[in-house]
Amino acid sequence: EISCASSRAICRQSSSTSSFVGTTSFSAYTRKSQVSLLISTWTLSAFPKWFLHAVISEFSIASSKVSLLIFFSFSKIVNASSNSLLSEFLLFLLVSLSTVATVAVLVLLVGYILIKGIPNLNPALFAWTYNSENVSMMPALINTILMVALSLLIAAPVGIFSAIYLVEYAKRGNKLVELIRLTAETLSGIPSIVYGLFGALFFVKAMGWKLSLLSGACTLAIMILPLIMRTTEEALKAVPDSYREGSFGLGAGRVRTVFRIILPSAVPGILAGIILSIGRIVGESAALIFSAGTMAAVPHSVFDSARTLSVHMYCLYSEGLHTEQMAATAVILLIIVIGINAVSNLVAKKITKG
């Protein structure tokens, strides 16, 4: 998660870094490094934390995070230096180390998953019904898609429209706006197990929904709401004010300006937040165990219990009897994450060109 946040921060600071260095070659190299960092961290963020710890040592994960933090620390030191050649070399070295560290962790993780999982893929894993013999992942795969769709259906409109209000309608310097932003930042730092306990107490017990698909989706919607809200807010702020001034100058109202001018320009940034939200939904297990349950079957309604792929992997890993099938499930999860990123990038490019 630190790597994802750091990668987004690198993208936001790319213009200032490039102007400081003043070289075209370094700017091009920095953009390539940003792409590598984003692809790596998006993929890493979609896997459950317990699975990452079970596959590789915590030192390997920490190295990619620390390298990105070192990048920003040394960037401030470099900005204070008067020697442009030394600054260019140090920035080049730090970007290279950060990229190599993050991509190395990704290659290690993906290689381990493919080596362990591909030989264990078999048709029985894709059977429609789950039993102790085939240990099918098909119900969990369908439940994952349903959970992603339902969670985004709840969280995306609320997060996007909240960000529109904060950026386009709320007065600057408003204390209520600052309180909302502080609350969103606080919610993004709460551990997922706390969200799971809240979902169990409120949605499962108080609302009477029991362990169900709806309880899990509402719990995840609260989890990803700050992420969608903050990324949408940053995307809207990145749209130049000249767009707004030109639209107002032509006689367009605020609503038409927001939905016809501002939002289309901010679509790539909004989609980036949705991609990260999908990654968190797909990789979440702790919150769903307490709110959605572990029933290995396709739910007939939103009030039935459901097991996603990450929960399915956790159950197989905790039982210790089907580790080969768990590795095969990880391969499918990896393919889903890469597919989501590819489709989202294509959609963003088409919308931007249109």
mmCIF file of C-alpha atoms in Angstrom:
data_model
loop_
_atom_site.group_PDB
_atom_site.id
_atom_site.type_symbol
_atom_site.label_atom_id
_atom_site.label_comp_id
_atom_site.label_asym_id
_atom_site.label_seq_id
_atom_site.Cartn_x
_atom_site.Cartn_y
_atom_site.Cartn_z
ATOM 1 C CA GLU A 1 0.000 0.000 0.000
ATOM 2 C CA ILE A 2 2.928 2.348 0.729
ATOM 3 C CA SER A 3 4.344 1.514 -2.696
ATOM 4 C CA CYS A 4 1.037 2.337 -4.393
ATOM 5 C CA ALA A 5 0.797 5.677 -2.597
ATOM 6 C CA SER A 6 4.424 6.482 -3.347
ATOM 7 C CA SER A 7 3.992 5.648 -7.030
ATOM 8 C CA ARG A 8 1.023 7.989 -7.317
ATOM 9 C CA ALA A 9 3.034 10.672 -5.543
ATOM 10 C CA ILE A 10 5.892 10.198 -8.006
ATOM 11 C CA CYS A 11 3.478 10.778 -10.891
ATOM 12 C CA ARG A 12 2.158 13.952 -9.283
ATOM 13 C CA GLN A 13 5.698 15.251 -8.707
ATOM 14 C CA SER A 14 7.039 14.301 -12.136
ATOM 15 C CA SER A 15 6.592 17.788 -13.575
ATOM 16 C CA SER A 16 8.509 19.481 -10.758
ATOM 17 C CA THR A 17 11.292 16.898 -10.858
ATOM 18 C CA SER A 18 11.669 17.191 -14.618
ATOM 19 C CA SER A 19 11.817 20.972 -14.501
ATOM 20 C CA PHE A 20 14.469 20.869 -11.790
ATOM 21 C CA VAL A 21 16.736 18.490 -13.663
ATOM 22 C CA GLY A 22 16.131 20.155 -16.993
ATOM 23 C CA THR A 23 17.068 17.205 -19.218
ATOM 24 C CA THR A 24 14.839 15.437 -21.733
ATOM 25 C CA SER A 25 16.557 12.070 -21.354
ATOM 26 C CA PHE A 26 16.081 11.995 -17.610
ATOM 27 C CA SER A 27 12.414 13.015 -17.933
ATOM 28 C CA ALA A 28 11.780 10.170 -20.388
ATOM 29 C CA TYR A 29 13.546 7.724 -18.103
ATOM 30 C CA THR A 30 11.520 8.961 -15.137
ATOM 31 C CA ARG A 31 8.243 8.412 -17.024
ATOM 32 C CA LYS A 32 9.283 4.849 -17.911
ATOM 33 C CA SER A 33 10.157 4.226 -14.280
ATOM 34 C CA GLN A 34 6.761 5.565 -13.187
ATOM 35 C CA VAL A 35 4.987 3.139 -15.517
ATOM 36 C CA SER A 36 7.016 0.216 -14.164
ATOM 37 C CA LEU A 37 6.366 1.248 -10.583
ATOM 38 C CA LEU A 38 2.623 1.663 -11.127
ATOM 39 C CA ILE A 39 2.219 -1.694 -12.890
ATOM 40 C CA SER A 40 4.230 -3.447 -10.194
ATOM 41 C CA THR A 41 2.503 -1.868 -7.205
ATOM 42 C CA TRP A 42 -1.026 -2.262 -8.642
ATOM 43 C CA THR A 43 -0.372 -5.970 -9.102
ATOM 44 C CA LEU A 44 1.152 -6.367 -5.654
ATOM 45 C CA SER A 45 -1.717 -4.508 -3.981
ATOM 46 C CA ALA A 46 -4.306 -6.984 -5.274
ATOM 47 C CA PHE A 47 -2.872 -9.963 -3.382
ATOM 48 C CA PRO A 48 -3.873 -10.712 0.212
ATOM 49 C CA LYS A 49 -1.269 -9.616 2.766
ATOM 50 C CA TRP A 50 -1.127 -13.043 4.394
ATOM 51 C CA PHE A 51 -0.415 -14.621 0.992
ATOM 52 C CA LEU A 52 2.436 -12.213 0.299
ATOM 53 C CA HIS A 53 3.971 -13.047 3.648
ATOM 54 C CA ALA A 54 3.610 -16.772 2.966
ATOM 55 C CA VAL A 55 5.290 -16.564 -0.451
ATOM 56 C CA ILE A 56 8.241 -14.271 0.166
ATOM 57 C CA SER A 57 9.961 -12.888 3.243
ATOM 58 C CA GLU A 58 8.873 -9.610 4.752
ATOM 59 C CA PHE A 59 12.312 -8.216 4.046
ATOM 60 C CA SER A 60 11.727 -8.473 0.313
ATOM 61 C CA ILE A 61 8.442 -6.599 0.582
ATOM 62 C CA ALA A 62 9.918 -3.977 2.865
ATOM 63 C CA SER A 63 12.828 -3.340 0.511
ATOM 64 C CA SER A 64 10.525 -2.066 -2.231
ATOM 65 C CA LYS A 65 8.693 0.177 0.203
ATOM 66 C CA VAL A 66 11.830 1.538 1.855
ATOM 67 C CA SER A 67 13.468 2.236 -1.501
ATOM 68 C CA LEU A 68 10.532 4.443 -2.501
ATOM 69 C CA LEU A 69 10.650 6.281 0.819
ATOM 70 C CA ILE A 70 14.405 6.796 0.399
ATOM 71 C CA PHE A 71 13.676 8.246 -3.036
ATOM 72 C CA PHE A 72 11.646 11.097 -1.578
ATOM 73 C CA SER A 73 14.087 11.700 1.273
ATOM 74 C CA PHE A 74 17.045 12.009 -1.061
ATOM 75 C CA SER A 75 14.988 14.035 -3.540
ATOM 76 C CA LYS A 76 14.677 16.776 -0.937
ATOM 77 C CA ILE A 77 18.429 16.656 -0.331
ATOM 78 C CA VAL A 78 19.092 16.809 -4.044
ATOM 79 C CA ASN A 79 16.735 19.766 -4.445
ATOM 80 C CA ALA A 80 18.890 21.658 -1.934
ATOM 81 C CA SER A 81 22.074 20.932 -3.886
ATOM 82 C CA SER A 82 23.481 23.492 -6.285
ATOM 83 C CA ASN A 83 25.395 21.020 -8.445
ATOM 84 C CA SER A 84 23.080 20.070 -11.330
ATOM 85 C CA LEU A 85 25.276 17.197 -12.533
ATOM 86 C CA LEU A 86 25.399 15.608 -9.100
ATOM 87 C CA SER A 87 21.664 16.138 -8.706
ATOM 88 C CA GLU A 88 20.943 14.465 -12.033
ATOM 89 C CA PHE A 89 23.132 11.486 -11.178
ATOM 90 C CA LEU A 90 21.621 11.001 -7.717
ATOM 91 C CA LEU A 91 18.061 11.242 -9.015
ATOM 92 C CA PHE A 92 18.869 8.838 -11.833
ATOM 93 C CA LEU A 93 20.381 6.381 -9.344
ATOM 94 C CA LEU A 94 17.491 6.622 -6.879
ATOM 95 C CA VAL A 95 14.824 6.176 -9.556
ATOM 96 C CA SER A 96 16.727 3.185 -10.910
ATOM 97 C CA LEU A 97 17.062 1.558 -7.478
ATOM 98 C CA SER A 98 13.380 2.143 -6.678
ATOM 99 C CA THR A 99 12.270 0.666 -9.998
ATOM 100 C CA VAL A 100 14.585 -2.331 -9.787
ATOM 101 C CA ALA A 101 13.573 -3.106 -6.189
ATOM 102 C CA THR A 102 9.845 -2.959 -6.890
ATOM 103 C CA VAL A 103 9.987 -4.854 -10.180
ATOM 104 C CA ALA A 104 12.278 -7.484 -8.609
ATOM 105 C CA VAL A 105 9.702 -8.202 -5.911
ATOM 106 C CA LEU A 106 6.988 -8.455 -8.559
ATOM 107 C CA VAL A 107 9.052 -10.824 -10.715
ATOM 108 C CA LEU A 108 9.850 -12.990 -7.695
ATOM 109 C CA LEU A 109 6.214 -13.157 -6.655
ATOM 110 C CA VAL A 110 4.817 -13.803 -10.139
ATOM 111 C CA GLY A 111 7.509 -16.375 -10.913
ATOM 112 C CA TYR A 112 6.835 -18.278 -7.696
ATOM 113 C CA ILE A 113 3.081 -18.275 -8.341
ATOM 114 C CA LEU A 114 3.436 -19.495 -11.920
ATOM 115 C CA ILE A 115 5.947 -22.217 -11.063
ATOM 116 C CA LYS A 116 3.855 -23.531 -8.173
ATOM 117 C CA GLY A 117 0.402 -22.975 -9.647
ATOM 118 C CA ILE A 118 0.422 -23.833 -13.350
ATOM 119 C CA PRO A 119 1.259 -27.563 -12.880
ATOM 120 C CA ASN A 120 -1.704 -27.875 -10.481
ATOM 121 C CA LEU A 121 -4.335 -26.425 -12.815
ATOM 122 C CA ASN A 122 -6.892 -29.044 -13.836
ATOM 123 C CA PRO A 123 -10.513 -29.106 -15.059
ATOM 124 C CA ALA A 124 -11.794 -30.197 -11.638
ATOM 125 C CA LEU A 125 -10.901 -26.791 -10.215
ATOM 126 C CA PHE A 126 -13.452 -25.198 -12.549
ATOM 127 C CA ALA A 127 -16.381 -27.429 -11.638
ATOM 128 C CA TRP A 128 -19.626 -25.576 -10.979
ATOM 129 C CA THR A 129 -20.103 -27.030 -7.469
ATOM 130 C CA TYR A 130 -17.529 -27.213 -4.686
ATOM 131 C CA ASN A 131 -16.787 -30.358 -2.693
ATOM 132 C CA SER A 132 -13.874 -31.748 -0.678
ATOM 133 C CA GLU A 133 -12.606 -33.757 -3.640
ATOM 134 C CA ASN A 134 -12.420 -31.222 -6.487
ATOM 135 C CA VAL A 135 -11.934 -28.087 -4.284
ATOM 136 C CA SER A 136 -13.439 -26.053 -7.125
ATOM 137 C CA MET A 137 -12.677 -22.342 -7.333
ATOM 138 C CA MET A 138 -15.535 -21.536 -9.745
ATOM 139 C CA PRO A 139 -18.038 -20.480 -7.039
ATOM 140 C CA ALA A 140 -15.371 -18.273 -5.457
ATOM 141 C CA LEU A 141 -14.530 -16.776 -8.855
ATOM 142 C CA ILE A 142 -18.168 -15.887 -9.524
ATOM 143 C CA ASN A 143 -18.544 -14.517 -5.995
ATOM 144 C CA THR A 144 -15.485 -12.328 -6.510
ATOM 145 C CA ILE A 145 -17.002 -10.778 -9.627
ATOM 146 C CA LEU A 146 -20.306 -10.208 -7.829
ATOM 147 C CA MET A 147 -18.539 -8.697 -4.818
ATOM 148 C CA VAL A 148 -16.529 -6.307 -6.990
ATOM 149 C CA ALA A 149 -19.585 -5.200 -8.971
ATOM 150 C CA LEU A 150 -21.793 -4.681 -5.910
ATOM 151 C CA SER A 151 -19.106 -2.888 -3.893
ATOM 152 C CA LEU A 152 -18.304 -0.490 -6.732
ATOM 153 C CA LEU A 153 -22.012 0.071 -7.373
ATOM 154 C CA ILE A 154 -22.298 1.352 -3.804
ATOM 155 C CA ALA A 155 -18.969 3.144 -3.324
ATOM 156 C CA ALA A 156 -18.150 4.626 -6.757
ATOM 157 C CA PRO A 157 -21.127 7.028 -7.102
ATOM 158 C CA VAL A 158 -20.822 8.206 -3.496
ATOM 159 C CA GLY A 159 -17.070 8.705 -3.731
ATOM 160 C CA ILE A 160 -17.104 10.460 -7.097
ATOM 161 C CA PHE A 161 -19.970 12.827 -6.272
ATOM 162 C CA SER A 162 -18.442 13.587 -2.862
ATOM 163 C CA ALA A 163 -15.192 14.552 -4.573
ATOM 164 C CA ILE A 164 -17.094 16.733 -7.062
ATOM 165 C CA TYR A 165 -18.714 18.599 -4.184
ATOM 166 C CA LEU A 166 -15.424 19.101 -2.346
ATOM 167 C CA VAL A 167 -13.584 20.407 -5.422
ATOM 168 C CA GLU A 168 -16.237 22.216 -7.475
ATOM 169 C CA TYR A 169 -18.900 23.398 -5.031
ATOM 170 C CA ALA A 170 -17.454 23.698 -1.528
ATOM 171 C CA LYS A 171 -15.804 26.977 -0.620
ATOM 172 C CA ARG A 172 -12.053 26.909 -0.247
ATOM 173 C CA GLY A 173 -10.909 27.017 3.340
ATOM 174 C CA ASN A 174 -14.202 25.612 4.610
ATOM 175 C CA LYS A 175 -13.677 23.830 7.934
ATOM 176 C CA LEU A 176 -16.283 21.205 7.063
ATOM 177 C CA VAL A 177 -14.323 20.308 3.920
ATOM 178 C CA GLU A 178 -11.121 19.957 5.923
ATOM 179 C CA LEU A 179 -12.947 17.748 8.435
ATOM 180 C CA ILE A 180 -14.251 15.512 5.630
ATOM 181 C CA ARG A 181 -10.769 15.168 4.144
ATOM 182 C CA LEU A 182 -9.276 14.392 7.546
ATOM 183 C CA THR A 183 -11.955 11.760 8.116
ATOM 184 C CA ALA A 184 -11.262 10.184 4.723
ATOM 185 C CA GLU A 185 -7.542 10.034 5.437
ATOM 186 C CA THR A 186 -8.235 8.459 8.830
ATOM 187 C CA LEU A 187 -10.559 5.842 7.341
ATOM 188 C CA SER A 188 -7.944 4.862 4.753
ATOM 189 C CA GLY A 189 -5.495 3.986 7.539
ATOM 190 C CA ILE A 190 -7.797 1.725 9.564
ATOM 191 C CA PRO A 191 -6.838 -1.997 9.418
ATOM 192 C CA SER A 192 -9.169 -4.213 7.419
ATOM 193 C CA ILE A 193 -9.892 -6.422 10.427
ATOM 194 C CA VAL A 194 -11.505 -3.412 12.135
ATOM 195 C CA TYR A 195 -13.773 -2.935 9.109
ATOM 196 C CA GLY A 196 -14.639 -6.622 9.332
ATOM 197 C CA LEU A 197 -15.613 -6.312 12.992
ATOM 198 C CA PHE A 198 -17.697 -3.231 12.205
ATOM 199 C CA GLY A 199 -19.443 -5.097 9.391
ATOM 200 C CA ALA A 200 -20.118 -8.045 11.684
ATOM 201 C CA LEU A 201 -21.600 -5.827 14.389
ATOM 202 C CA PHE A 202 -23.569 -3.421 12.196
ATOM 203 C CA PHE A 203 -24.549 -5.146 8.950
ATOM 204 C CA VAL A 204 -24.608 -8.756 10.184
ATOM 205 C CA LYS A 205 -26.081 -8.252 13.663
ATOM 206 C CA ALA A 206 -27.782 -4.843 13.866
ATOM 207 C CA MET A 207 -29.192 -4.795 10.333
ATOM 208 C CA GLY A 208 -30.031 -8.502 10.446
ATOM 209 C CA TRP A 209 -28.421 -9.307 7.082
ATOM 210 C CA LYS A 210 -26.372 -12.145 8.583
ATOM 211 C CA LEU A 211 -23.231 -13.371 6.817
ATOM 212 C CA SER A 212 -24.150 -12.410 3.258
ATOM 213 C CA LEU A 213 -22.954 -10.979 -0.013
ATOM 214 C CA LEU A 214 -24.658 -7.661 0.789
ATOM 215 C CA SER A 215 -22.980 -7.372 4.197
ATOM 216 C CA GLY A 216 -19.565 -8.008 2.653
ATOM 217 C CA ALA A 217 -20.183 -5.557 -0.207
ATOM 218 C CA CYS A 218 -21.266 -2.781 2.150
ATOM 219 C CA THR A 219 -18.230 -3.393 4.356
ATOM 220 C CA LEU A 220 -15.885 -3.238 1.370
ATOM 221 C CA ALA A 221 -17.684 -0.157 0.036
ATOM 222 C CA ILE A 222 -16.822 1.682 3.247
ATOM 223 C CA MET A 223 -13.218 0.485 2.925
ATOM 224 C CA ILE A 224 -12.682 1.710 -0.631
ATOM 225 C CA LEU A 225 -14.753 4.890 -0.321
ATOM 226 C CA PRO A 226 -11.825 7.048 0.942
ATOM 227 C CA LEU A 227 -9.581 5.750 -1.853
ATOM 228 C CA ILE A 228 -12.072 6.556 -4.615
ATOM 229 C CA MET A 229 -12.876 9.894 -3.051
ATOM 230 C CA ARG A 230 -9.255 11.045 -2.695
ATOM 231 C CA THR A 231 -8.112 9.872 -6.141
ATOM 232 C CA THR A 232 -11.137 11.518 -7.780
ATOM 233 C CA GLU A 233 -10.441 14.713 -5.875
ATOM 234 C CA GLU A 234 -6.823 14.749 -7.054
ATOM 235 C CA ALA A 235 -7.925 14.041 -10.635
ATOM 236 C CA LEU A 236 -10.391 16.940 -10.576
ATOM 237 C CA LYS A 237 -7.778 19.286 -9.121
ATOM 238 C CA ALA A 238 -5.388 18.316 -11.927
ATOM 239 C CA VAL A 239 -7.788 19.730 -14.558
ATOM 240 C CA PRO A 240 -6.575 23.256 -15.459
ATOM 241 C CA ASP A 241 -8.715 26.152 -14.278
ATOM 242 C CA SER A 242 -8.657 27.502 -17.832
ATOM 243 C CA TYR A 243 -11.116 24.723 -18.781
ATOM 244 C CA ARG A 244 -13.579 26.017 -16.222
ATOM 245 C CA GLU A 245 -13.040 29.653 -17.140
ATOM 246 C CA GLY A 246 -13.496 28.930 -20.851
ATOM 247 C CA SER A 247 -16.700 26.990 -20.217
ATOM 248 C CA PHE A 248 -18.117 29.738 -17.993
ATOM 249 C CA GLY A 249 -17.079 32.324 -20.565
ATOM 250 C CA LEU A 250 -19.126 30.534 -23.235
ATOM 251 C CA GLY A 251 -22.209 30.685 -21.032
ATOM 252 C CA ALA A 252 -22.243 27.126 -19.674
ATOM 253 C CA GLY A 253 -23.509 26.571 -16.160
ATOM 254 C CA ARG A 254 -21.655 24.849 -13.358
ATOM 255 C CA VAL A 255 -23.438 21.508 -13.812
ATOM 256 C CA ARG A 256 -22.754 21.398 -17.554
ATOM 257 C CA THR A 257 -19.148 22.442 -16.975
ATOM 258 C CA VAL A 258 -18.582 19.689 -14.418
ATOM 259 C CA PHE A 259 -20.184 16.855 -16.372
ATOM 260 C CA ARG A 260 -19.229 17.879 -19.931
ATOM 261 C CA ILE A 261 -15.798 19.460 -19.433
ATOM 262 C CA ILE A 262 -14.214 18.562 -16.080
ATOM 263 C CA LEU A 263 -15.222 14.923 -15.601
ATOM 264 C CA PRO A 264 -14.166 13.699 -19.090
ATOM 265 C CA SER A 265 -10.747 15.279 -18.557
ATOM 266 C CA ALA A 266 -10.404 13.605 -15.140
ATOM 267 C CA VAL A 267 -11.507 10.126 -16.258
ATOM 268 C CA PRO A 268 -7.978 8.577 -16.342
ATOM 269 C CA GLY A 269 -7.314 9.632 -12.743
ATOM 270 C CA ILE A 270 -10.737 8.429 -11.597
ATOM 271 C CA LEU A 271 -10.195 5.073 -13.284
ATOM 272 C CA ALA A 272 -6.834 4.766 -11.541
ATOM 273 C CA GLY A 273 -8.596 5.016 -8.186
ATOM 274 C CA ILE A 274 -11.216 2.481 -9.266
ATOM 275 C CA ILE A 275 -8.470 0.075 -10.389
ATOM 276 C CA LEU A 276 -6.797 0.316 -6.992
ATOM 277 C CA SER A 277 -10.189 -0.183 -5.333
ATOM 278 C CA ILE A 278 -10.814 -3.324 -7.385
ATOM 279 C CA GLY A 279 -7.398 -4.599 -6.364
ATOM 280 C CA ARG A 280 -8.240 -4.094 -2.709
ATOM 281 C CA ILE A 281 -11.610 -5.813 -3.080
ATOM 282 C CA VAL A 282 -10.121 -8.808 -4.875
ATOM 283 C CA GLY A 283 -7.327 -9.162 -2.331
ATOM 284 C CA GLU A 284 -9.385 -8.631 0.823
ATOM 285 C CA SER A 285 -9.971 -11.609 3.102
ATOM 286 C CA ALA A 286 -10.077 -10.529 6.775
ATOM 287 C CA ALA A 287 -13.060 -8.173 6.441
ATOM 288 C CA LEU A 288 -15.037 -10.650 4.326
ATOM 289 C CA ILE A 289 -14.570 -13.559 6.724
ATOM 290 C CA PHE A 290 -16.447 -11.563 9.387
ATOM 291 C CA SER A 291 -19.081 -10.045 7.099
ATOM 292 C CA ALA A 292 -19.638 -12.333 4.068
ATOM 293 C CA GLY A 293 -18.702 -15.717 5.503
ATOM 294 C CA THR A 294 -16.928 -18.663 3.885
ATOM 295 C CA MET A 295 -19.731 -20.523 2.103
ATOM 296 C CA ALA A 296 -18.253 -22.135 -1.040
ATOM 297 C CA ALA A 297 -21.317 -21.789 -3.244
ATOM 298 C CA VAL A 298 -22.832 -19.294 -5.659
ATOM 299 C CA PRO A 299 -25.389 -17.218 -3.715
ATOM 300 C CA HIS A 300 -29.004 -17.269 -4.859
ATOM 301 C CA SER A 301 -29.577 -13.765 -3.449
ATOM 302 C CA VAL A 302 -27.594 -10.927 -1.920
ATOM 303 C CA PHE A 303 -28.530 -12.239 1.536
ATOM 304 C CA ASP A 304 -26.693 -15.553 1.071
ATOM 305 C CA SER A 305 -23.163 -16.182 2.302
ATOM 306 C CA ALA A 306 -20.381 -16.040 -0.297
ATOM 307 C CA ARG A 307 -16.677 -16.869 -0.464
ATOM 308 C CA THR A 308 -14.365 -14.826 -2.701
ATOM 309 C CA LEU A 309 -11.089 -16.016 -4.226
ATOM 310 C CA SER A 310 -8.939 -14.514 -1.488
ATOM 311 C CA VAL A 311 -11.079 -16.093 1.243
ATOM 312 C CA HIS A 312 -11.016 -19.360 -0.708
ATOM 313 C CA MET A 313 -7.219 -19.237 -0.782
ATOM 314 C CA TYR A 314 -7.096 -18.492 2.932
ATOM 315 C CA CYS A 315 -9.370 -21.415 3.761
ATOM 316 C CA LEU A 316 -7.273 -23.819 1.699
ATOM 317 C CA TYR A 317 -4.057 -22.485 3.227
ATOM 318 C CA SER A 318 -5.355 -22.673 6.817
ATOM 319 C CA GLU A 319 -6.597 -26.237 6.352
ATOM 320 C CA GLY A 320 -3.195 -27.332 5.035
ATOM 321 C CA LEU A 321 -4.698 -30.125 2.935
ATOM 322 C CA HIS A 322 -4.958 -28.437 -0.474
ATOM 323 C CA THR A 323 -1.876 -26.245 -0.864
ATOM 324 C CA GLU A 324 -1.507 -27.260 -4.532
ATOM 325 C CA GLN A 325 -5.033 -26.064 -5.304
ATOM 326 C CA MET A 326 -4.283 -22.836 -3.418
ATOM 327 C CA ALA A 327 -1.306 -22.184 -5.698
ATOM 328 C CA ALA A 328 -3.479 -22.827 -8.746
ATOM 329 C CA THR A 329 -6.064 -20.372 -7.400
ATOM 330 C CA ALA A 330 -3.312 -17.767 -7.047
ATOM 331 C CA VAL A 331 -2.564 -18.119 -10.775
ATOM 332 C CA ILE A 332 -6.199 -17.364 -11.632
ATOM 333 C CA LEU A 333 -6.168 -14.401 -9.245
ATOM 334 C CA LEU A 334 -3.035 -13.082 -10.951
ATOM 335 C CA ILE A 335 -4.662 -13.396 -14.379
ATOM 336 C CA ILE A 336 -7.753 -11.533 -13.141
ATOM 337 C CA VAL A 337 -5.671 -8.665 -11.752
ATOM 338 C CA ILE A 338 -3.653 -8.285 -14.964
ATOM 339 C CA GLY A 339 -6.843 -8.493 -17.047
ATOM 340 C CA ILE A 340 -8.562 -5.797 -14.999
ATOM 341 C CA ASN A 341 -5.579 -3.476 -15.348
ATOM 342 C CA ALA A 342 -5.373 -4.066 -19.118
ATOM 343 C CA VAL A 343 -9.099 -3.494 -19.710
ATOM 344 C CA SER A 344 -9.134 -0.382 -17.542
ATOM 345 C CA ASN A 345 -6.166 1.102 -19.392
ATOM 346 C CA LEU A 346 -7.857 0.465 -22.753
ATOM 347 C CA VAL A 347 -11.073 2.092 -21.567
ATOM 348 C CA ALA A 348 -9.172 5.101 -20.240
ATOM 349 C CA LYS A 349 -7.328 5.555 -23.535
ATOM 350 C CA LYS A 350 -10.522 5.317 -25.597
ATOM 351 C CA ILE A 351 -12.329 7.813 -23.365
ATOM 352 C CA THR A 352 -9.382 10.202 -23.468
ATOM 353 C CA LYS A 353 -9.132 10.010 -27.274
ATOM 354 C CA GLY A 354 -12.872 10.424 -27.619
#
